[in-house]
Coordinates of C-alpha atoms and ligand atoms in Angstrom, one line a residue:
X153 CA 94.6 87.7 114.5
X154 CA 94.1 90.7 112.4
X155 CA 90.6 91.7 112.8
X156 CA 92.2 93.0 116.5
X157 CA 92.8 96.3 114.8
X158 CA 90.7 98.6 112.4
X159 CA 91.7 99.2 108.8
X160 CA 90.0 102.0 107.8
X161 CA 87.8 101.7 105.1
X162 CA 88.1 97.9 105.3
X163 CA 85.9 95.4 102.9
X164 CA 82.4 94.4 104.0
X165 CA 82.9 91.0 102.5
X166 CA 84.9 89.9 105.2
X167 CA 82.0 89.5 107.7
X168 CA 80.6 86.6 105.0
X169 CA 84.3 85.0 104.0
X170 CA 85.2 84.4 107.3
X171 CA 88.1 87.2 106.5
X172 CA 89.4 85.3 104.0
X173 CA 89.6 88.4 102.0
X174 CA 91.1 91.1 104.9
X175 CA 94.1 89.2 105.1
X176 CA 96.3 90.5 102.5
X177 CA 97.5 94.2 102.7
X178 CA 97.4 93.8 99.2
X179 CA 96.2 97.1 97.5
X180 CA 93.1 96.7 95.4
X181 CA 91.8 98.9 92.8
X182 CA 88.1 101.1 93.9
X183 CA 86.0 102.7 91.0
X184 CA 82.7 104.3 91.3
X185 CA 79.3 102.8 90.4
X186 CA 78.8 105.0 87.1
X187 CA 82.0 103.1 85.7
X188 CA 81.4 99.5 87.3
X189 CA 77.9 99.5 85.5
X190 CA 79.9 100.5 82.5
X191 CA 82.3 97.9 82.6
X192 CA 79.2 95.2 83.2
X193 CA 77.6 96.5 80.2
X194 CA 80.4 95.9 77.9
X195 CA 80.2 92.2 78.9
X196 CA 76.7 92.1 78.5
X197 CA 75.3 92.6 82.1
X198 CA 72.1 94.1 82.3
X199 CA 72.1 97.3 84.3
X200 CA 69.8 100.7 83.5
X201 CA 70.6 103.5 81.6
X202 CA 72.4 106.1 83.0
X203 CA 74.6 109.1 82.9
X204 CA 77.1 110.6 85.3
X205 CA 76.9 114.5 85.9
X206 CA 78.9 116.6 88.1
X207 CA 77.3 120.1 88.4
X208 CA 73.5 120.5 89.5
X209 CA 72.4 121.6 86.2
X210 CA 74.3 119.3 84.1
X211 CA 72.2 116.7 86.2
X212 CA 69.4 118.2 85.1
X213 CA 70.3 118.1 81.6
X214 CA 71.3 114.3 81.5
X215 CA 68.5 113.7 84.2
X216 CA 66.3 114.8 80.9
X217 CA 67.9 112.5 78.5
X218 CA 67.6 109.0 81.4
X219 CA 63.6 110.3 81.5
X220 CA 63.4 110.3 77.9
X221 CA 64.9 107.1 77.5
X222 CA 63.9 105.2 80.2
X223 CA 61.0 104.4 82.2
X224 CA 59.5 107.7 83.7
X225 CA 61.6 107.8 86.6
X226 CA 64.9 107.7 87.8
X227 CA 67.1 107.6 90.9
X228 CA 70.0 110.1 92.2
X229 CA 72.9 108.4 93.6
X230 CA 76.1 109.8 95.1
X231 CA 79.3 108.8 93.6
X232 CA 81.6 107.7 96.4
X233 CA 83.5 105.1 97.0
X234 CA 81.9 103.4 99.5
X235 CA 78.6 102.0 100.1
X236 CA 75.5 102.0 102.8
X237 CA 74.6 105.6 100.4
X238 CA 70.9 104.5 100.6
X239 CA 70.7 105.1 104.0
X240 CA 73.6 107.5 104.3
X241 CA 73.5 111.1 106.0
X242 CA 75.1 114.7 104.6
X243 CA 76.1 115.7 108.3
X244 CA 76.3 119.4 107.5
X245 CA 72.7 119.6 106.2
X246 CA 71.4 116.3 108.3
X247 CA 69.5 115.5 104.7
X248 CA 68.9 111.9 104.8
X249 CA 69.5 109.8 101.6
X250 CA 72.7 109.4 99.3
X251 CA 70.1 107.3 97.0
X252 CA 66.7 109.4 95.5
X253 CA 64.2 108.8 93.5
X254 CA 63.1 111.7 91.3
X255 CA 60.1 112.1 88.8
X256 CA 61.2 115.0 87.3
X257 CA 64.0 116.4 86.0
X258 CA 63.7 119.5 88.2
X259 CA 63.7 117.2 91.0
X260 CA 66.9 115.3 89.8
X261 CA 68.4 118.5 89.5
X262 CA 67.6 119.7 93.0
X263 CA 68.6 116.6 94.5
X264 CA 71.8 116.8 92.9
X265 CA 72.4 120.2 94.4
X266 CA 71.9 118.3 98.0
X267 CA 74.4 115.8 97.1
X268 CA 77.0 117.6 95.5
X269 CA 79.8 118.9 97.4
X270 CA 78.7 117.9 100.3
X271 CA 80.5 115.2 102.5
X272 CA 78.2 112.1 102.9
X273 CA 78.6 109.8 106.2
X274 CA 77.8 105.9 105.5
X275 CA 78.3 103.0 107.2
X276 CA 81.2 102.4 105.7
X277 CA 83.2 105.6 105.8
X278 CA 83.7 106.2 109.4
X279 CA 82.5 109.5 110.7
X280 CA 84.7 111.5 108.5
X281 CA 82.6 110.7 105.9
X282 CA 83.2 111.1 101.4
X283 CA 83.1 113.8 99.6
X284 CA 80.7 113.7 96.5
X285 CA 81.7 115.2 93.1
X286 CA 79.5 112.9 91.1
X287 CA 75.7 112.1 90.6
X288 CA 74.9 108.9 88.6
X289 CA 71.6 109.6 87.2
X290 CA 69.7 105.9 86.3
X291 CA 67.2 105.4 85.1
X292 CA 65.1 103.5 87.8
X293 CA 63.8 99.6 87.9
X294 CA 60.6 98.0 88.7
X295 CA 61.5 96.0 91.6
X296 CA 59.8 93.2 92.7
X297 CA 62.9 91.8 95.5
X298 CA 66.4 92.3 95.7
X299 CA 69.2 90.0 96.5
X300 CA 72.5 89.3 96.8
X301 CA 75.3 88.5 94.6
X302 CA 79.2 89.0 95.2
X303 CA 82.6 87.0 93.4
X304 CA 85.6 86.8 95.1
X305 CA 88.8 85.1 95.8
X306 CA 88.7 83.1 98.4
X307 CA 91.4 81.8 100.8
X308 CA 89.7 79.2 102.1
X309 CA 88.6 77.7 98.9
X310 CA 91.9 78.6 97.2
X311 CA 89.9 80.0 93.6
X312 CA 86.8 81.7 92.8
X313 CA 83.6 82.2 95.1
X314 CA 79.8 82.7 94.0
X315 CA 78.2 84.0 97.7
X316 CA 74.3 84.7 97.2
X317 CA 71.2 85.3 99.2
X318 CA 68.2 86.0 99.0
X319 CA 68.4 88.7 101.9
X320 CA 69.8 91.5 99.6
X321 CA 69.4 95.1 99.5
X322 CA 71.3 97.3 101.9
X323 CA 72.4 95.5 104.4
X324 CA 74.3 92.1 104.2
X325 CA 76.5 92.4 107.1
X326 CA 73.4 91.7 109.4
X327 CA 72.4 89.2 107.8
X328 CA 76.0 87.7 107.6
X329 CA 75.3 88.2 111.2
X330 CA 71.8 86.8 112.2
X331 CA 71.3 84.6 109.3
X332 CA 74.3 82.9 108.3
X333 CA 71.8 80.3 107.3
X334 CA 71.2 82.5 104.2
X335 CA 74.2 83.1 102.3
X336 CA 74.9 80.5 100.0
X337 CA 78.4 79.7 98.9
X338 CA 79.5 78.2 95.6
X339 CA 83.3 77.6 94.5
X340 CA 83.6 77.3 91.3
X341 CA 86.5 75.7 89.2
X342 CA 88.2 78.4 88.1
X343 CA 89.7 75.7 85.2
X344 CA 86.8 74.4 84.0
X345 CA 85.1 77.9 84.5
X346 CA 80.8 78.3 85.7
X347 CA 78.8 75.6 83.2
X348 CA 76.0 76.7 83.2
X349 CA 74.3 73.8 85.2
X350 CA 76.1 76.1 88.2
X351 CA 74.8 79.1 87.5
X352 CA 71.0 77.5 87.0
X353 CA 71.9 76.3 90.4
X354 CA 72.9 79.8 91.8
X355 CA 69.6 81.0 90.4
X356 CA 67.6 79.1 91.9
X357 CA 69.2 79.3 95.3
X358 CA 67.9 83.0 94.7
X359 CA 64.2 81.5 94.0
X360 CA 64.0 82.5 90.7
X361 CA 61.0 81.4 89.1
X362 CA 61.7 78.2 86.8
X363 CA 60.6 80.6 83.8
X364 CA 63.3 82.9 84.8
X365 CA 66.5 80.8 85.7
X366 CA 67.6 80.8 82.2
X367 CA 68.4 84.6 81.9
X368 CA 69.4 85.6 85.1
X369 CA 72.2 82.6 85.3
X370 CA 72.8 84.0 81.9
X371 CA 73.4 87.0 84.0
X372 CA 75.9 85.4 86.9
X373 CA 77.6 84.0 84.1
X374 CA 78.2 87.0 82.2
X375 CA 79.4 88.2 86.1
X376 CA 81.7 85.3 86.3
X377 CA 83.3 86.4 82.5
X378 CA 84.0 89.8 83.9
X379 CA 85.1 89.2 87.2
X380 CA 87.8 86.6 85.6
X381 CA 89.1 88.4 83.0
X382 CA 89.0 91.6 84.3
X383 CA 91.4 90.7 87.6
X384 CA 89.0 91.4 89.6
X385 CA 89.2 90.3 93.4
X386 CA 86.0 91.1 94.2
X387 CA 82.6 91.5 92.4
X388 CA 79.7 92.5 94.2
X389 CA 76.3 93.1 93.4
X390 CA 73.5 94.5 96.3
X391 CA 71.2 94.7 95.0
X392 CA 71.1 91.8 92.3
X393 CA 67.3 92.2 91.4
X394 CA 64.5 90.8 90.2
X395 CA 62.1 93.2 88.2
X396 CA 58.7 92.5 88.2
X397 CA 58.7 91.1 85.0
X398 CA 60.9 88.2 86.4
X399 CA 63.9 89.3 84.7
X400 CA 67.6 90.0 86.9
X401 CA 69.6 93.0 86.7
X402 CA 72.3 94.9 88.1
X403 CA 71.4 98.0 90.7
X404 CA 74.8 98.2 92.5
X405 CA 78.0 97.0 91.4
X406 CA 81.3 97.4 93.6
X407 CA 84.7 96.4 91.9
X408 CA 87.9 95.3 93.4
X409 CA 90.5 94.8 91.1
X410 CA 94.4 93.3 92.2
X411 CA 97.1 96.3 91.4
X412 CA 99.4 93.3 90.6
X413 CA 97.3 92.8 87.0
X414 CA 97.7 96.8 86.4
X415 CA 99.7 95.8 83.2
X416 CA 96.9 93.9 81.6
X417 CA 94.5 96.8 82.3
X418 CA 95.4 100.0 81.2
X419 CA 91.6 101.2 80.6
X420 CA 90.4 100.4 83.9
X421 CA 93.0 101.3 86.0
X422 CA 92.9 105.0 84.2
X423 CA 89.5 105.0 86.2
X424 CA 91.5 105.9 89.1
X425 CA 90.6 108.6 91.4
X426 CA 93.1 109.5 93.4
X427 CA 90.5 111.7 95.1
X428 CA 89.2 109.0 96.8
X429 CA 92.2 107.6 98.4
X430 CA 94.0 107.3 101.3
X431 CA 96.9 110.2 100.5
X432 CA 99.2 108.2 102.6
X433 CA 98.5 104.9 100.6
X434 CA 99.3 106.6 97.6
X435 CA 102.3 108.4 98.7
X436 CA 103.5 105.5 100.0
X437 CA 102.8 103.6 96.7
X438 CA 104.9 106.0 94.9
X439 CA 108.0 105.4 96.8
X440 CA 107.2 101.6 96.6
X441 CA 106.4 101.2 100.6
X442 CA 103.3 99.2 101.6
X443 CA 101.1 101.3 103.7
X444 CA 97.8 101.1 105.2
X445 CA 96.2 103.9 107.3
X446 CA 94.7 102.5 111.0
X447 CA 93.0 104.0 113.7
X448 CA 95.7 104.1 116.7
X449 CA 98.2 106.7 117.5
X450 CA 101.5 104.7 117.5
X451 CA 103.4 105.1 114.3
X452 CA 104.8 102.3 113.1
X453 CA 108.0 101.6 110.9
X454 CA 109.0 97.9 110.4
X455 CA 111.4 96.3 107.9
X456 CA 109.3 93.1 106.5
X457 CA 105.8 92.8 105.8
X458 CA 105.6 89.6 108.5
X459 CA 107.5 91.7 111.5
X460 CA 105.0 94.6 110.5
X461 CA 102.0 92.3 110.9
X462 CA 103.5 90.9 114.0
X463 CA 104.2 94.4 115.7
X464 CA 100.4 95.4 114.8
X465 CA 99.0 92.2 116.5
X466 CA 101.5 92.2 119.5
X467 CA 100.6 96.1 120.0
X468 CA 97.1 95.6 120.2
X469 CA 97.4 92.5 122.3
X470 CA 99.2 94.3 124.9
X471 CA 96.9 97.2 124.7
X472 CA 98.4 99.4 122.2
X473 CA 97.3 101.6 118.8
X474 CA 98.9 101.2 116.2
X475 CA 98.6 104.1 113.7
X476 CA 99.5 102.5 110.6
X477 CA 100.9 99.4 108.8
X478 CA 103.7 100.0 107.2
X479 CA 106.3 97.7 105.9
X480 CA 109.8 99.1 104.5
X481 CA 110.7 96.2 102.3
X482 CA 113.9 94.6 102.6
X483 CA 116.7 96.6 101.9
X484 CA 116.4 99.7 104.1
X485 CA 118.6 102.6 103.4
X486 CA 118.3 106.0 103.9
X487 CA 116.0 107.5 101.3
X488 CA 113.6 105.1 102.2
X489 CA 114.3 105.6 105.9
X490 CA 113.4 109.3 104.9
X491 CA 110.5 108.5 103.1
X492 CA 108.5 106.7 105.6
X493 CA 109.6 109.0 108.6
X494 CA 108.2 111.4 106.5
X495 CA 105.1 109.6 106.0
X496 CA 104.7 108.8 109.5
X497 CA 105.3 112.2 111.1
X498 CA 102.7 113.3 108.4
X499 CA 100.0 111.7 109.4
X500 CA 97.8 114.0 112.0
X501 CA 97.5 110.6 114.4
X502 CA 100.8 109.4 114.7
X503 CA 101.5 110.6 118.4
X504 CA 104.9 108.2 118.9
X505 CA 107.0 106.4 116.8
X506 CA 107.9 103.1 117.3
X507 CA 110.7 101.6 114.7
X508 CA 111.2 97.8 114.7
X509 CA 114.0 96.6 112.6
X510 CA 115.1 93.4 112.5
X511 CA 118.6 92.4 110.2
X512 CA 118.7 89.3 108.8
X513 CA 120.3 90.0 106.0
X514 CA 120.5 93.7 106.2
X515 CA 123.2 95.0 108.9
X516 CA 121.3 96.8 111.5
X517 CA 124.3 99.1 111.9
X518 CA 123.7 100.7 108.2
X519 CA 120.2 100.9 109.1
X520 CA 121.3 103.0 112.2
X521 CA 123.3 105.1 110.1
X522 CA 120.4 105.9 107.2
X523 CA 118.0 106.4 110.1
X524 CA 120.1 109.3 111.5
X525 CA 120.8 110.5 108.2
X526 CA 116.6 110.4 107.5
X527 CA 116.8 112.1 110.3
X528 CA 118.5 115.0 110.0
X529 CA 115.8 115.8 107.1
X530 CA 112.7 114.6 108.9
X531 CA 112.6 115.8 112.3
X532 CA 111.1 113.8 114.2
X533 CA 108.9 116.1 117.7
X534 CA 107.3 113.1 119.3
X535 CA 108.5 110.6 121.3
X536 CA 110.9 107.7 119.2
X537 CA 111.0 103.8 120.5
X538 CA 114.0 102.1 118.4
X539 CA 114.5 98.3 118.6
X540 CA 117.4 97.6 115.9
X541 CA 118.3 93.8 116.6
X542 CA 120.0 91.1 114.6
X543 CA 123.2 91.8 112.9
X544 CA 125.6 94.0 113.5
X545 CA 123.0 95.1 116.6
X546 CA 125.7 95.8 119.0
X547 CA 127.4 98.4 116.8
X548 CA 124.0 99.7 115.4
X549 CA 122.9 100.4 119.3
X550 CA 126.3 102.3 119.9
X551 CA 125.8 104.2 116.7
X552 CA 122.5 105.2 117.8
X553 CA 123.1 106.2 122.3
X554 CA 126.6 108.4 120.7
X555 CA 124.8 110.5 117.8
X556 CA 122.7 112.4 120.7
X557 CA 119.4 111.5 119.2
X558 CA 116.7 111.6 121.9
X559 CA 115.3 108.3 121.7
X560 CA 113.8 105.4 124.4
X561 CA 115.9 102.4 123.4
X562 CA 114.1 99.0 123.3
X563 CA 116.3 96.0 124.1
X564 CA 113.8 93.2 122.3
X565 CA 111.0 93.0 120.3
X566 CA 109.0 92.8 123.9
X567 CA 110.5 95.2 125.4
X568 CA 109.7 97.5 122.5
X569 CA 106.1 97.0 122.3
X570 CA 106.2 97.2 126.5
X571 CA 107.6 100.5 126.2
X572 CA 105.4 101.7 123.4
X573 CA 102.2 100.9 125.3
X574 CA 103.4 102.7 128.3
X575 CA 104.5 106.1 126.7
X576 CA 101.6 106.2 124.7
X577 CA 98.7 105.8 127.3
X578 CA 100.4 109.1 128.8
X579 CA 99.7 111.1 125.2
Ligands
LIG246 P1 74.1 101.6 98.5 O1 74.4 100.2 98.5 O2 75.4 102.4 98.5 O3 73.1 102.0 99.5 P2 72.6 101.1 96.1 O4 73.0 101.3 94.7 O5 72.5 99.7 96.5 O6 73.5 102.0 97.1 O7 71.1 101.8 96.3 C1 70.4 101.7 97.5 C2 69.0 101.2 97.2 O8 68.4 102.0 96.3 C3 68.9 99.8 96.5 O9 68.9 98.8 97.5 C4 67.6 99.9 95.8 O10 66.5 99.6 96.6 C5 67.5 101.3 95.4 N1 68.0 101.5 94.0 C6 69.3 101.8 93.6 N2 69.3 101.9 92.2 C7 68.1 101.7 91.8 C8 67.5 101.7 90.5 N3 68.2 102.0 89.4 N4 66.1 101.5 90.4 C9 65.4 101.2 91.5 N5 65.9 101.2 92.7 C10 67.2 101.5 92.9
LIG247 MG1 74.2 98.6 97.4

């Protein structure tokens, strides 16, 4: 029901889970490459060297040190989070590339300087694109093929999922797409954990060489440790490749981790950057609301995480944008009322307001109340929709026509979303 409507930003892996994984609004933990590789090396995953910079010349400078080091050359890649970089665009000078190799570390340096500060558009950052404030200079691999290689949670499997193919590199969507055929899906007991008989089995799904099973299931075991122990809810790996030496390594590493285990991991959730978040997300998170930025123009403000779902769906099914998910918990009152109003009324898309309350337990007649209260902070310039219904709704509608609010009153959970389709078509 969900994939009706557009998260932005939303997870590639759904295209290969069967959106197993979009479901949940949960909110998951992003960090850039630089650190993921950092984090795989301290369990013993093989990536390059390599060193983060965020100035031109200090590029230059650690672009020296990865040369030294390493194997004569290296690549440039843009620190975003989001990925498609390879093939990415900088819009304002059309240069090409959010992935370079350099031989030099002149070259590095200038490369930098077209990546820095400069928006770059992927794939999978809609056409407003990601700033870039960091280079990771690594050192680069001899590549003989590159593959696939992502751990997740999976609904449908209800634990851990290995998915691999052979068709890695840069773009796994298509092939999710025209080759279903080759994406191979192992579950794996999160009790018992991967033996090692599984992971010789995942490497040679990927056609490793006989010779060089051995260390690269090594390798998706060492995966498996960190994906499990760090929280993680997704691991993914594009590309997993195989140097021409026949051993497997690391080129790309995306984490997801669940905000739930925050607690248990102080040092990796200190890798946030808030600079790479949704501002409303993280407002909202501070006042304890769930939101998720969409691409419609109808704000929405719900009581229950269920209704909120439902008023997204129903919207779109009747033709309708929603302009965000947003789901004000339980026990509405007016400092929450004011918060997400706030939020709402903030956000540049929001062209109507539709509010959707339903009182189970809460009385619908308080919620009137803390609503016009909110109000009188927030003002509110576009048109309103209000459906309050459930208990105490008689009282809570009187409340509402007698404090001369100008609002469009909705008189069902229908009649809400017909009225909210109809005002907004003329915006
Ligand atoms: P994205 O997925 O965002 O495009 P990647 O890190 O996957 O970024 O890089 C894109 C491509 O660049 C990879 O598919 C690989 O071909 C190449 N690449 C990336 N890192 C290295 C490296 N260290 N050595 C050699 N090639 C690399
Ligand atoms: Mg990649």
């Amino acid at each position: 029901m969900l994939s009706n409507f557009t998260a932005k930003g939303s997870e590639m892996l759904s295209c290969v889970t069967n959106g197993a994984m979009s479901l949940g609004f949960a909110r998951n933990l992003s960090i850039h490459e630089y650190q993921s590789k950092g984090l795989l090396k301290s369990f013993g995953v093989d990536t390059m060297i390599g060193e983060p910079a965020a100035t031109p010349a200090e590029a230059e400078r650690k672009a020296k040190e990865v040369l030294a080091k390493g194997s004569g050359k290296l690549v440039v890649k843009s620190q975003i989070h989001a990925g498609g970089r390879g093939i990415g665009v900088f819009p304002r000078t059309g240069f090409q590339g959010g992935v370079k190799l350099a031989d030099s570390a002149k070259a590095a340096g200038e490369l930098a300087s077209k990546m820095l500060n400069e928006v770059l558009v992927t794939k999978q950052t809609g056409p407003d694109g990601r700033l870039v404030r960091t280079v990771y200079l690594e050192d680069a691999a001899p590549v003989k093929r590159e593959m696939y290689l992502a751990l997740l949670m999976d609904r449908a499997y209800g634990g851990p999922v290995v998915i691999a193919s052979t068709e890695g590199g840069v773009d796994i969507e298509t092939v999710a797409h025209t080759n279903p055929n080759a994406i191979l899906k192992f579950p794996v007991d999160i009790n018992a954990g991967m033996s090692t008989e599984q992971a010789m089995d995942i490497a040679r799904g990927l056609k490793f060489d006989e010779k060089s099973v051995p260390q690269a299931a090594d390798q998706i075991q060492k995966l498996y440790n960190v994906f499990i122990e760090t929280d993680a809810t997704q691991v993914e790996i594009n590309p997993f490749a195989e140097t021409t030496d026949g051993k497997a390594i690391c080129l790309d590493a995306k984490f997801n981790f669940d905000d739930n285990a925050e607690y248990r991991h102080a040092d990796i959730f200190a890798m946030r950057d808030p600079l790479e978040e949704d501002p409303f997300e993280l407002e909202a998170m501070k006042h304890d609301l769930n939101w998720v930025t969409l691409d419609g123009n109808v704000g929405c403000v719900v009581n229950g995480a269920g209704l909120a779902m439902a008023t997204l769906d129903y919207m779109t099914l009747a033709g309708g944008k929603p302009a965000n998910f947003l789901d004000l918990g339980g026990g509405v009152n007016q400092k929450t009322a004011q918060e997400a109003l706030a939020l709402v009324s903030k956000n540049p898309q929001t062209k109507m307001i539709f509010i959707n309350i339903f009182g189970g337990i809460v009385s619908t007649a308080m919620v009137a109340r803390a609503l016009l209260e909110a109000m009188k902070v927030v003002k509110i310039d576009v048109p309103l929709v209000i459906r309050l219904d459930g208990t105490d709704s008689v009282e809570a509608r009187k409340i509402l026509k007698e404090s001369g609010l100008k609002y469009t009153e909705a008189t069902s959970f229908e009649d809400g979303i017909d009225k909210c389709v109809t005002i907004s078509k003329w915006l």
